[in-house]
Coordinates of C-alpha atoms in Angstrom, one line a residue:
X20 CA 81.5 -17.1 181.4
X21 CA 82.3 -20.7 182.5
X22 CA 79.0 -22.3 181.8
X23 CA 78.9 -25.1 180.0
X24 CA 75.5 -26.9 178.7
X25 CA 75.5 -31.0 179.8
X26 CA 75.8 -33.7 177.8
X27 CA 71.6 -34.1 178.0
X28 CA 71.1 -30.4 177.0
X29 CA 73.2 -31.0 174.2
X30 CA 71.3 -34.1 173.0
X31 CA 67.9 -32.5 173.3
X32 CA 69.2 -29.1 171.4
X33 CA 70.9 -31.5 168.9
X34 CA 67.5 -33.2 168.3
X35 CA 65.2 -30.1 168.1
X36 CA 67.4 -29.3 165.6
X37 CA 66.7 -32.2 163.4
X38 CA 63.2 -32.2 164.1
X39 CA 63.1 -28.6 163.1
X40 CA 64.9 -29.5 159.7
X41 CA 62.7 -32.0 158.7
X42 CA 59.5 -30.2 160.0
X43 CA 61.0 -26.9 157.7
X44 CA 61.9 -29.0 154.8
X45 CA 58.1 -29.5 153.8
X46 CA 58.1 -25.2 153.7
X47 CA 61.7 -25.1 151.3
X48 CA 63.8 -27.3 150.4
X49 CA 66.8 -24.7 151.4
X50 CA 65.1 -24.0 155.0
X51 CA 67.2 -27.2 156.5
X52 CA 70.1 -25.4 155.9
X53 CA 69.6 -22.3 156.9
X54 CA 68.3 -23.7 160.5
X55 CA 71.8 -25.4 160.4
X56 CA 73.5 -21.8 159.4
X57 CA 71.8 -20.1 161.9
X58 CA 72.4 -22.7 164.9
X59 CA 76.5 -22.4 163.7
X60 CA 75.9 -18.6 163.7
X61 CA 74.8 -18.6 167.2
X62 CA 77.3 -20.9 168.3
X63 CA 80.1 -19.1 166.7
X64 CA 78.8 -16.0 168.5
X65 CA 79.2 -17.4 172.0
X66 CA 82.5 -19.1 171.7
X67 CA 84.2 -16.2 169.8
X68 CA 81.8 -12.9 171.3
X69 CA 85.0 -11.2 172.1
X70 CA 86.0 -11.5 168.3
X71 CA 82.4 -10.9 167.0
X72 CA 81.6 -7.5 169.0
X73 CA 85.2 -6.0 168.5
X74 CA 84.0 -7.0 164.6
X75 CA 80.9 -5.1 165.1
X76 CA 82.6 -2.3 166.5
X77 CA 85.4 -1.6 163.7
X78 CA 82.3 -1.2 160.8
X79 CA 83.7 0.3 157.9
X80 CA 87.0 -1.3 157.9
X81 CA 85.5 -4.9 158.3
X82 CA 82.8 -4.1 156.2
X83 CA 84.8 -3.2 153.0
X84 CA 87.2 -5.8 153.7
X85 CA 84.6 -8.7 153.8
X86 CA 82.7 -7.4 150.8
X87 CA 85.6 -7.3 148.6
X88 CA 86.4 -10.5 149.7
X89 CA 83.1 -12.1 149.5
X90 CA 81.2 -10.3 146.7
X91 CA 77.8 -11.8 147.6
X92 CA 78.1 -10.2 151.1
X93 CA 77.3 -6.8 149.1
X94 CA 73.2 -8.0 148.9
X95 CA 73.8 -8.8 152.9
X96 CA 75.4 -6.6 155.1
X97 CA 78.0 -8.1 157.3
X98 CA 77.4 -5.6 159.6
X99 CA 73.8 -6.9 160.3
X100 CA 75.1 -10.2 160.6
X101 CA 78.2 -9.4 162.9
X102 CA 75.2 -7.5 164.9
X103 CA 72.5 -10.6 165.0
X104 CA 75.4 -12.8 166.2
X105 CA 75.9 -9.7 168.8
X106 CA 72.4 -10.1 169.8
X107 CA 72.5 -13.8 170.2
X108 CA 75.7 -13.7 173.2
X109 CA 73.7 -10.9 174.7
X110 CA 70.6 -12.6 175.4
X111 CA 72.8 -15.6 175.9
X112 CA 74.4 -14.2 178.6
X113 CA 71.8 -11.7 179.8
X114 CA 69.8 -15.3 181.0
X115 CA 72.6 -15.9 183.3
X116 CA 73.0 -14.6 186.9
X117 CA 76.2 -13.0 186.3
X118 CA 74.8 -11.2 182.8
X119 CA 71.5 -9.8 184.6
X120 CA 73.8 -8.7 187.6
X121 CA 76.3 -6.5 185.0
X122 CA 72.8 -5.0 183.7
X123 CA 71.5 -4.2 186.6
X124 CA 74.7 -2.7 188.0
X125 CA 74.5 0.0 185.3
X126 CA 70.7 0.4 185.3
X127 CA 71.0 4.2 185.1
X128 CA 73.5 4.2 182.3
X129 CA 71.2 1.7 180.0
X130 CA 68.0 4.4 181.0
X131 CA 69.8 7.4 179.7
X132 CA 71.2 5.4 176.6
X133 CA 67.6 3.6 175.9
X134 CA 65.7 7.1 176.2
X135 CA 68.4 8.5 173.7
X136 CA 67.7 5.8 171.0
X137 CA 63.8 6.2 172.1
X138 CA 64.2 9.8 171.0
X139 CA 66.1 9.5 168.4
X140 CA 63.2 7.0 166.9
X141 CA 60.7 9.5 168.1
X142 CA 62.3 12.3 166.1
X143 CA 61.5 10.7 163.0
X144 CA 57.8 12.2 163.2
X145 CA 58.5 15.6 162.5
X146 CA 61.9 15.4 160.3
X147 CA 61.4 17.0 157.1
X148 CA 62.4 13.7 155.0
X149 CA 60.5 10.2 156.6
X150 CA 62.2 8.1 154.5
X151 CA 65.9 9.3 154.9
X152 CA 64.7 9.7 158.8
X153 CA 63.9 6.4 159.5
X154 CA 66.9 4.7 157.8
X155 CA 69.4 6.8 159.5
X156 CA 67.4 6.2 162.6
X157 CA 66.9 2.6 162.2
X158 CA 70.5 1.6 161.4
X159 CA 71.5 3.8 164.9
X160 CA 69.1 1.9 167.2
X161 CA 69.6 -1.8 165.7
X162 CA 73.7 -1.5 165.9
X163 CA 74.3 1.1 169.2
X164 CA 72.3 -1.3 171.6
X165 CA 74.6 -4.4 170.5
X166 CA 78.0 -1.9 170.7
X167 CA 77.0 -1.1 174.1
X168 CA 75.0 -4.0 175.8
X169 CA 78.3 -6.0 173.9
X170 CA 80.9 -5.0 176.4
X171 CA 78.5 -4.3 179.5
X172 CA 77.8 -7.9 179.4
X173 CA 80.9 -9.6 178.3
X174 CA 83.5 -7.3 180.2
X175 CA 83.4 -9.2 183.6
X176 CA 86.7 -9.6 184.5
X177 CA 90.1 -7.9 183.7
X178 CA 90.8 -10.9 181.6
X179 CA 88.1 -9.8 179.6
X180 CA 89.1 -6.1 179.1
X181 CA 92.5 -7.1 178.1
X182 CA 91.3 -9.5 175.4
X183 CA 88.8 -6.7 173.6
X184 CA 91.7 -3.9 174.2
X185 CA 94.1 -6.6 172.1
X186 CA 91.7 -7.8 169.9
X187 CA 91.0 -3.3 169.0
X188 CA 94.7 -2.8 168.6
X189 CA 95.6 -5.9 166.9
X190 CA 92.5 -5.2 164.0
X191 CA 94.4 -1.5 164.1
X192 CA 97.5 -3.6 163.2
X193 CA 96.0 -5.5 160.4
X194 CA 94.5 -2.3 159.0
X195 CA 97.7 -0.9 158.9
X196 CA 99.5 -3.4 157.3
X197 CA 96.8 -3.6 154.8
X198 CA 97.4 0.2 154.0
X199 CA 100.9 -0.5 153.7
X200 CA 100.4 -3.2 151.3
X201 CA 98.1 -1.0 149.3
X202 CA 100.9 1.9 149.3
X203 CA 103.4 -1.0 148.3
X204 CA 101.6 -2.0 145.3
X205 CA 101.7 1.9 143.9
X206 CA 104.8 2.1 144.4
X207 CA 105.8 -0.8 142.0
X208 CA 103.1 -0.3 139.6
X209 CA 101.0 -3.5 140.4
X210 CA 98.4 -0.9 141.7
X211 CA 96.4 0.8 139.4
X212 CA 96.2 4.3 141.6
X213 CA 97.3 7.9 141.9
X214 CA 99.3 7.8 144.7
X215 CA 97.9 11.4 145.2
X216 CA 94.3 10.0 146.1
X217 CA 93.9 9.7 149.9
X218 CA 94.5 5.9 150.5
X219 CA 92.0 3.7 151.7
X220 CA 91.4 0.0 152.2
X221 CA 89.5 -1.7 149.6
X222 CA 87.5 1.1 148.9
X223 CA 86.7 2.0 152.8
X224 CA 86.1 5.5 154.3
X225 CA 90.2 6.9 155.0
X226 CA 88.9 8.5 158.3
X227 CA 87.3 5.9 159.6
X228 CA 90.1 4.1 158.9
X229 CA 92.2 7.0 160.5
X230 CA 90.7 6.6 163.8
X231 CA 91.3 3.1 164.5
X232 CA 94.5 3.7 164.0
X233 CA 95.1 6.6 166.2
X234 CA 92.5 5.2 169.0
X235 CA 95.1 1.8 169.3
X236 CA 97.8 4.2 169.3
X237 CA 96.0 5.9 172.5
X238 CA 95.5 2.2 173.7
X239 CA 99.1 1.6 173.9
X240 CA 100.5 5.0 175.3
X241 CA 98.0 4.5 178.1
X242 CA 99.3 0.9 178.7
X243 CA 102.8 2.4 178.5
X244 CA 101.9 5.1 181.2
X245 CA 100.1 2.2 183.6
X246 CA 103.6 0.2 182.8
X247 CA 101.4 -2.2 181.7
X248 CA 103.2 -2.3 178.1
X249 CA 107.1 -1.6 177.5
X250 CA 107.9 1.6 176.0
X251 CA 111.1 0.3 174.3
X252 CA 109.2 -2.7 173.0
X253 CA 106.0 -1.1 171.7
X254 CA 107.4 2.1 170.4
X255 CA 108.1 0.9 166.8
X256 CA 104.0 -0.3 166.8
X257 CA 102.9 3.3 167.7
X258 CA 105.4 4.6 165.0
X259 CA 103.7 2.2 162.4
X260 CA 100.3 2.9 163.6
X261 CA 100.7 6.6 163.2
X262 CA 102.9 6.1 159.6
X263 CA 99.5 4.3 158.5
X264 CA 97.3 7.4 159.4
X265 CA 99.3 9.8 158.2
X266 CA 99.1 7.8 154.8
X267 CA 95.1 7.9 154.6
X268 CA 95.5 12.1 154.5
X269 CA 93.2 12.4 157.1
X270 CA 94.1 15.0 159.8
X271 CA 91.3 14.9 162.1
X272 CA 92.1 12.0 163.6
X273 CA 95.5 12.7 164.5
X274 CA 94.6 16.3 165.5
X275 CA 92.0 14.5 168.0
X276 CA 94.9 12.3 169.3
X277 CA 97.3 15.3 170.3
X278 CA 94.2 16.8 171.7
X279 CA 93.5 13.7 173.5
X280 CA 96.9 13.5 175.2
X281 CA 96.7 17.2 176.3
X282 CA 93.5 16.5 178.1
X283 CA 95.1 13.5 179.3
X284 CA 98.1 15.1 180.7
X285 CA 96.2 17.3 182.9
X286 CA 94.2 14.8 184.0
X287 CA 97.5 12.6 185.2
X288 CA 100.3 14.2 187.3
X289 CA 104.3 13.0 187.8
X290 CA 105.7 10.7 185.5
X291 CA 102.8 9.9 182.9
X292 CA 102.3 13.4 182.7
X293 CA 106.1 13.7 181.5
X294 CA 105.5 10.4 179.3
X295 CA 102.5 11.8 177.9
X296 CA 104.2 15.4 176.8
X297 CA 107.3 13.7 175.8
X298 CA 104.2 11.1 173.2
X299 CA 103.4 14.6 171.9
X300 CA 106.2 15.7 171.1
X301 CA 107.4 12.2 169.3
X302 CA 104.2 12.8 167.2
X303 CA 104.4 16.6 166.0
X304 CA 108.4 14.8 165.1
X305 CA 107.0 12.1 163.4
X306 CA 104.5 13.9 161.1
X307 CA 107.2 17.1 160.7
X308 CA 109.3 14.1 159.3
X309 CA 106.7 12.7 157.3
X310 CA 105.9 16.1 155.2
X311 CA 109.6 17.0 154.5
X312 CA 110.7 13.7 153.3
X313 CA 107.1 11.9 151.8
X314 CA 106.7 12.5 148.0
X315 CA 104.6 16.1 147.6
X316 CA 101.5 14.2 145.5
X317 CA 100.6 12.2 150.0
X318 CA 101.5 15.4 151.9
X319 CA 99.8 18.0 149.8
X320 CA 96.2 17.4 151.9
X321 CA 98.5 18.6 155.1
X322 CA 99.2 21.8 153.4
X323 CA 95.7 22.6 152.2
X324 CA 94.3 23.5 155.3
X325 CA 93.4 26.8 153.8
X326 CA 94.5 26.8 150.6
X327 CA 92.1 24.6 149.2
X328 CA 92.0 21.3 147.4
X329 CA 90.4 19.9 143.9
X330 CA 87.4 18.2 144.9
X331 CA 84.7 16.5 142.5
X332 CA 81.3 18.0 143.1
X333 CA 77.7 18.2 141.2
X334 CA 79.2 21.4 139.3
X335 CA 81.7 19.5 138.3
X336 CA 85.8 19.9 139.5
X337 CA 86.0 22.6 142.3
X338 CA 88.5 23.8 144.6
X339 CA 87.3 23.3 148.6
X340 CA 89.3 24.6 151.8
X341 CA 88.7 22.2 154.4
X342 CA 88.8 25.1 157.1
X343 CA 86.3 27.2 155.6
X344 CA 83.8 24.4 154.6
X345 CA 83.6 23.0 158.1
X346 CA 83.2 26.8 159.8
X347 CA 80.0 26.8 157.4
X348 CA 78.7 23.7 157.7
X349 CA 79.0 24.6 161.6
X350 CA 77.4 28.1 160.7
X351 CA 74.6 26.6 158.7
X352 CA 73.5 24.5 161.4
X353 CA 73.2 27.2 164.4
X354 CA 71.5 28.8 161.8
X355 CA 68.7 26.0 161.4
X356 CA 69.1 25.2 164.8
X357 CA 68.2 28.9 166.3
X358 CA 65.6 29.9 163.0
X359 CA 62.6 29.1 165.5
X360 CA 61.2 28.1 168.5
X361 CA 60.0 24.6 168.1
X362 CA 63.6 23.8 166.7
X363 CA 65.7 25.6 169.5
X364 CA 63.6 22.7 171.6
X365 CA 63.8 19.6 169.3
X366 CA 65.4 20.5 166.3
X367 CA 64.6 19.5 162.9
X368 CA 64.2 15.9 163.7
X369 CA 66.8 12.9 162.7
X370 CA 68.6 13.2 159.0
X371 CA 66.5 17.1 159.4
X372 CA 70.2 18.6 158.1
X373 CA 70.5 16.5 154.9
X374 CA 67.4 18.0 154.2
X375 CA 69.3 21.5 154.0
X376 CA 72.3 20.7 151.5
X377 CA 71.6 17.3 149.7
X378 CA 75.3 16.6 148.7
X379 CA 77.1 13.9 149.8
X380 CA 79.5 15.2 152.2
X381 CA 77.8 18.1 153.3
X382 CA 74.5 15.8 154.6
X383 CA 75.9 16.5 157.8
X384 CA 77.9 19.3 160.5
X385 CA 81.2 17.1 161.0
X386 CA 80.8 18.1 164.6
X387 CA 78.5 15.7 166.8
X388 CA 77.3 18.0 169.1
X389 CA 76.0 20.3 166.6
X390 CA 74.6 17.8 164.7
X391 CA 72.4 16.7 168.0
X392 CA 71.9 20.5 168.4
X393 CA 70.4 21.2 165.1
X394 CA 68.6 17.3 165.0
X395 CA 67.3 17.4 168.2
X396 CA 67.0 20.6 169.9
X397 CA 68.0 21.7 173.7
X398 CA 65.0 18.4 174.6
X399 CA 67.4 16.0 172.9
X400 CA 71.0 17.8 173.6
X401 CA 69.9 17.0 177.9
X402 CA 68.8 13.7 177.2
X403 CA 72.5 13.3 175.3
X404 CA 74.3 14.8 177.7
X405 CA 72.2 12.5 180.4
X406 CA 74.5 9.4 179.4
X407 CA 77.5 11.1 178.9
X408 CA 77.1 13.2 182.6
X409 CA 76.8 9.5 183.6
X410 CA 80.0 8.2 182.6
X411 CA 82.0 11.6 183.6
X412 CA 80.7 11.2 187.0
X413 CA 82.4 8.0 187.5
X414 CA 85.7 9.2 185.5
X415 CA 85.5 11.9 188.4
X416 CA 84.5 10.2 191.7
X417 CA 88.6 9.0 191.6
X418 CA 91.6 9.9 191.0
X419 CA 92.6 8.7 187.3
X420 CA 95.9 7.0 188.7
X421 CA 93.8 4.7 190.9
X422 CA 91.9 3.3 188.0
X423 CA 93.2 -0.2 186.4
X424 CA 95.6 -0.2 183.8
X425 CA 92.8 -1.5 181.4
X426 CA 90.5 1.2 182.5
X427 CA 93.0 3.9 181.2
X428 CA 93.0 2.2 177.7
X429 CA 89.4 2.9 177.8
X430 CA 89.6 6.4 178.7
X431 CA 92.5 7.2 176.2
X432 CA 89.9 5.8 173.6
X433 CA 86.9 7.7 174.8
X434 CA 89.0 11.2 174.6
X435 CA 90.3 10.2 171.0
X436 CA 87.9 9.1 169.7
X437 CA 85.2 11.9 170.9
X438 CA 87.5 14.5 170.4
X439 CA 87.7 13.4 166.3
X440 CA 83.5 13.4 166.4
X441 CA 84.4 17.6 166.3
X442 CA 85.8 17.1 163.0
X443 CA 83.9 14.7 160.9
X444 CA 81.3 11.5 160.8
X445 CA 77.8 11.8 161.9
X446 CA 75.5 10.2 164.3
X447 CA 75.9 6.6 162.7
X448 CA 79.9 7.0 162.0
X449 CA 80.0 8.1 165.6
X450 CA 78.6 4.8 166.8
X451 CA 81.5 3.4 168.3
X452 CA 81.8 6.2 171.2
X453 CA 79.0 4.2 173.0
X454 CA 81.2 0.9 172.8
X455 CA 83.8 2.7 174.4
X456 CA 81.6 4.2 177.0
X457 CA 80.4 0.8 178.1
X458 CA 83.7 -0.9 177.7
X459 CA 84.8 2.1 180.3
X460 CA 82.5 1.8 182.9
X461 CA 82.3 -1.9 183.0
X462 CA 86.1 -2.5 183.2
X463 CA 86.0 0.5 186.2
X464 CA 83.4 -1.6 187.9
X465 CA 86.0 -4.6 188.2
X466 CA 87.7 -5.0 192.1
X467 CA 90.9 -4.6 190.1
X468 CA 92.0 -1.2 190.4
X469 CA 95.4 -0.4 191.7
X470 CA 95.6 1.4 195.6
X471 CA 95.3 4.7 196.7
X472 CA 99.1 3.8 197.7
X473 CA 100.6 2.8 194.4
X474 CA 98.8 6.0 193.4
X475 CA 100.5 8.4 195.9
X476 CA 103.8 6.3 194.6
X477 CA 103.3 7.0 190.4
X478 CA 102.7 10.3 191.6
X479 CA 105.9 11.1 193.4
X480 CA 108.0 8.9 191.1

């Protein structure tokens, strides 16, 4: 956005301002400052929105970083403020020509998604606990319309799509290296931690974690296939993006990524297609490496698949199998989902599953589509699918090697990252799929794709 406000604007904003302090000192002596906090906020939001929504979009990680480094943030929650400052660029830019043209280019898109978070809200009548209902519900509709209007709105050029896509891989970076530093300090004793635990930064949730990491590491191959990014020159990132996954214990993720580049690999033909095999390949390597040579206390999550592993529950120290535990919790809700008419159609309304097993973990199906199954019925489920059918119509209407090189990074995302939503999260972990739906479509709206001919040439390379 190259608008800039003149000189006079400024003055007059500059002098509302002061008016406004004087005219809310009389209310508080404090409310000065906070007009002056607020108008910084707001500034801050427009010159730095790429920085602020790629924020908003990485929650948990941010959000345990910042509150361990700022203890008061704990009584306000970052991600509230990362999300107001969201909301102020978007209805900054959405008073421009150029942001009300991006909104109305994707008119049908923002229906489906605003009739999703309208029924989501309206689900909350009949769930089973209000309370629990509306909070889950509230926290979805407040932060989704900011992860999605975010990069509708700011992505207008392929300038744009490349600074969010470096500013996603570069916060994987920092994540890692964070994890590293944590596994660091076990390993000379100036951390106080079983090196057995599944790691974690400062106290954030290890597959959430997990999935940044693997999503940049889809980023890049895709760059790599569009030749966008050397292979020789950004191999030793992926390699230390996937060591820091592999460290947090979480397999879901990195199953979703292998996954990912299947899907991927039928999608492309010719050379990526061999890239993206031979990316597979280097993985399954890299984690066959990593449980024959790590220490047995990090590996032994990998070879509880069915097993089992000691888990802490309200009985007390029990032994769970990871396997078996999901299959039920995916058995429990077809169960609740088919035990009667009213919730085949709507389901048991928003948060209805926590209603069924109250325990932490288990508040939820680890498998998105369920959970909107048993939530909100076959009603809900179409009116899902409605945005999603959206977005796979465009993915569809070309072939993927005439898409732009930033495009692909999208995609790679959207398959990683919705493939790991079968495994674990629920509705609010699995916020971040709608960023990278919107991020998608609006970087395949730009008039930068490559030709039909480059196309024809990738594919007999």
């Amino acid at each position: 956005m190259n608008w800039r406000p003149s000189s006079n604007v400024m003055t007059a904003l500059l002098i509302s301002v002061q008016l406004g302090g004087l005219g809310l000192a009389v209310v508080h002596p404090l409310a000065p400052y906070l007009l002056i906090l607020g108008m910084l906020g707001i500034g801050f939001a427009i010159a730095y929105h790429h920085l602020i929504i790629t924020l908003l979009g990485n929650l948990y990680v941010i959000k345990a970083v910042l509150i361990s480094s700022v203890p008061g943030l704990a009584f306000i929650d970052p991600i509230i403020i990362l999300a107001v400052l969201s909301y102020s660029y978007i209805i900054w830019t959405v008073g421009t020509e150029r942001g009300r043209q991006a909104v109305n280019r994707h008119g049908h898109l923002l229906l489906a998604v605003v009739a999703w978070i309208g029924f989501v809200l309206m689900s909350t009548v009949y769930a089973p606990m209000l309370g629990e209902a509306l909070v889950k519900a509230g926290r979805f509709a407040f932060i989704v319309p900011a992860l999605f209007l975010g990069p509708l709105v700011l992505i207008q050029s392929s300038r744009d799509a490349r600074l969010l896509l470096g500013l996603f891989i570069a916060l994987g970076v920092i994540s890692a290296l964070l994890l590293y530093a944590k596994m660091w300090g076990i390993a000379t004793g100036s951390a106080i931690e079983d090196p057995s635990l599944r790691l974690s930064i400062l106290g954030t949730n290890p597959i959430a974690t997990s999935r940044i990491l693997v999503v940049s590491v889809a980023m890049i191959a895709a760059a790599i296939i569009g030749r966008t990014l050397s292979a020789i020159k950004w191999m030793p990132v992926i390699i230390f993006l996937l060591g820091a996954a592999l460290l947090t214990g979480s397999r879901g993720p990195l199953l979703s990524l292998l996954l990912a580049g299947v899907v991927l690999g039928l999608l492309y033909a010719g050379r990526p297609r061999r890239i993206l095999l031979g990316g597979i390949l280097s993985v399954v390597i890299l984690v066959a490496i990593f449980l024959v040579l790590a220490p047995e206390g990090m590996t032994g999550r990998y070879f509880a698949l069915t097993q089992g592993e000691l888990g802490v529950s309200k009985q007390g120290l029990r032994v769970f199998s990871t396997v078996v535990s999901r299959f039920r919790l995916w058995e429990i809700a077809l169960e609740s989902w088919t035990s009667s008419s009213f919730n085949l159609l709507f389901g048991t309304g928003v948060g209805g599953y926590a209603a069924l097993i109250t325990w932490r973990d288990y508040q939820y199906p680890h498998n998105l589509l369920l959970e909107v199954l048993v939530e909100f019925g076959l009603v809900g489920a179409a009116v899902f699918s409605w945005q999603i059918a959206l977005v796979f119509r465009r993915l569809f209407s070309r072939s993927i090697q005439q898409i732009s090189p930033e495009a692909s990074m999208w995609l790679a995302a959207i398959f990683t990252f919705f493939i790991s939503t079968m495994f674990s999260g629920d509705l609010n972990d699995n916020r971040l799929l709608w960023y990278f739906l919107a991020a998608y479509i609006a970087t395949l709206s730009l008039k930068t794709g490559v030709t039909a001919q480059t196309a024809q040439t990738d594919r007999n390379y």
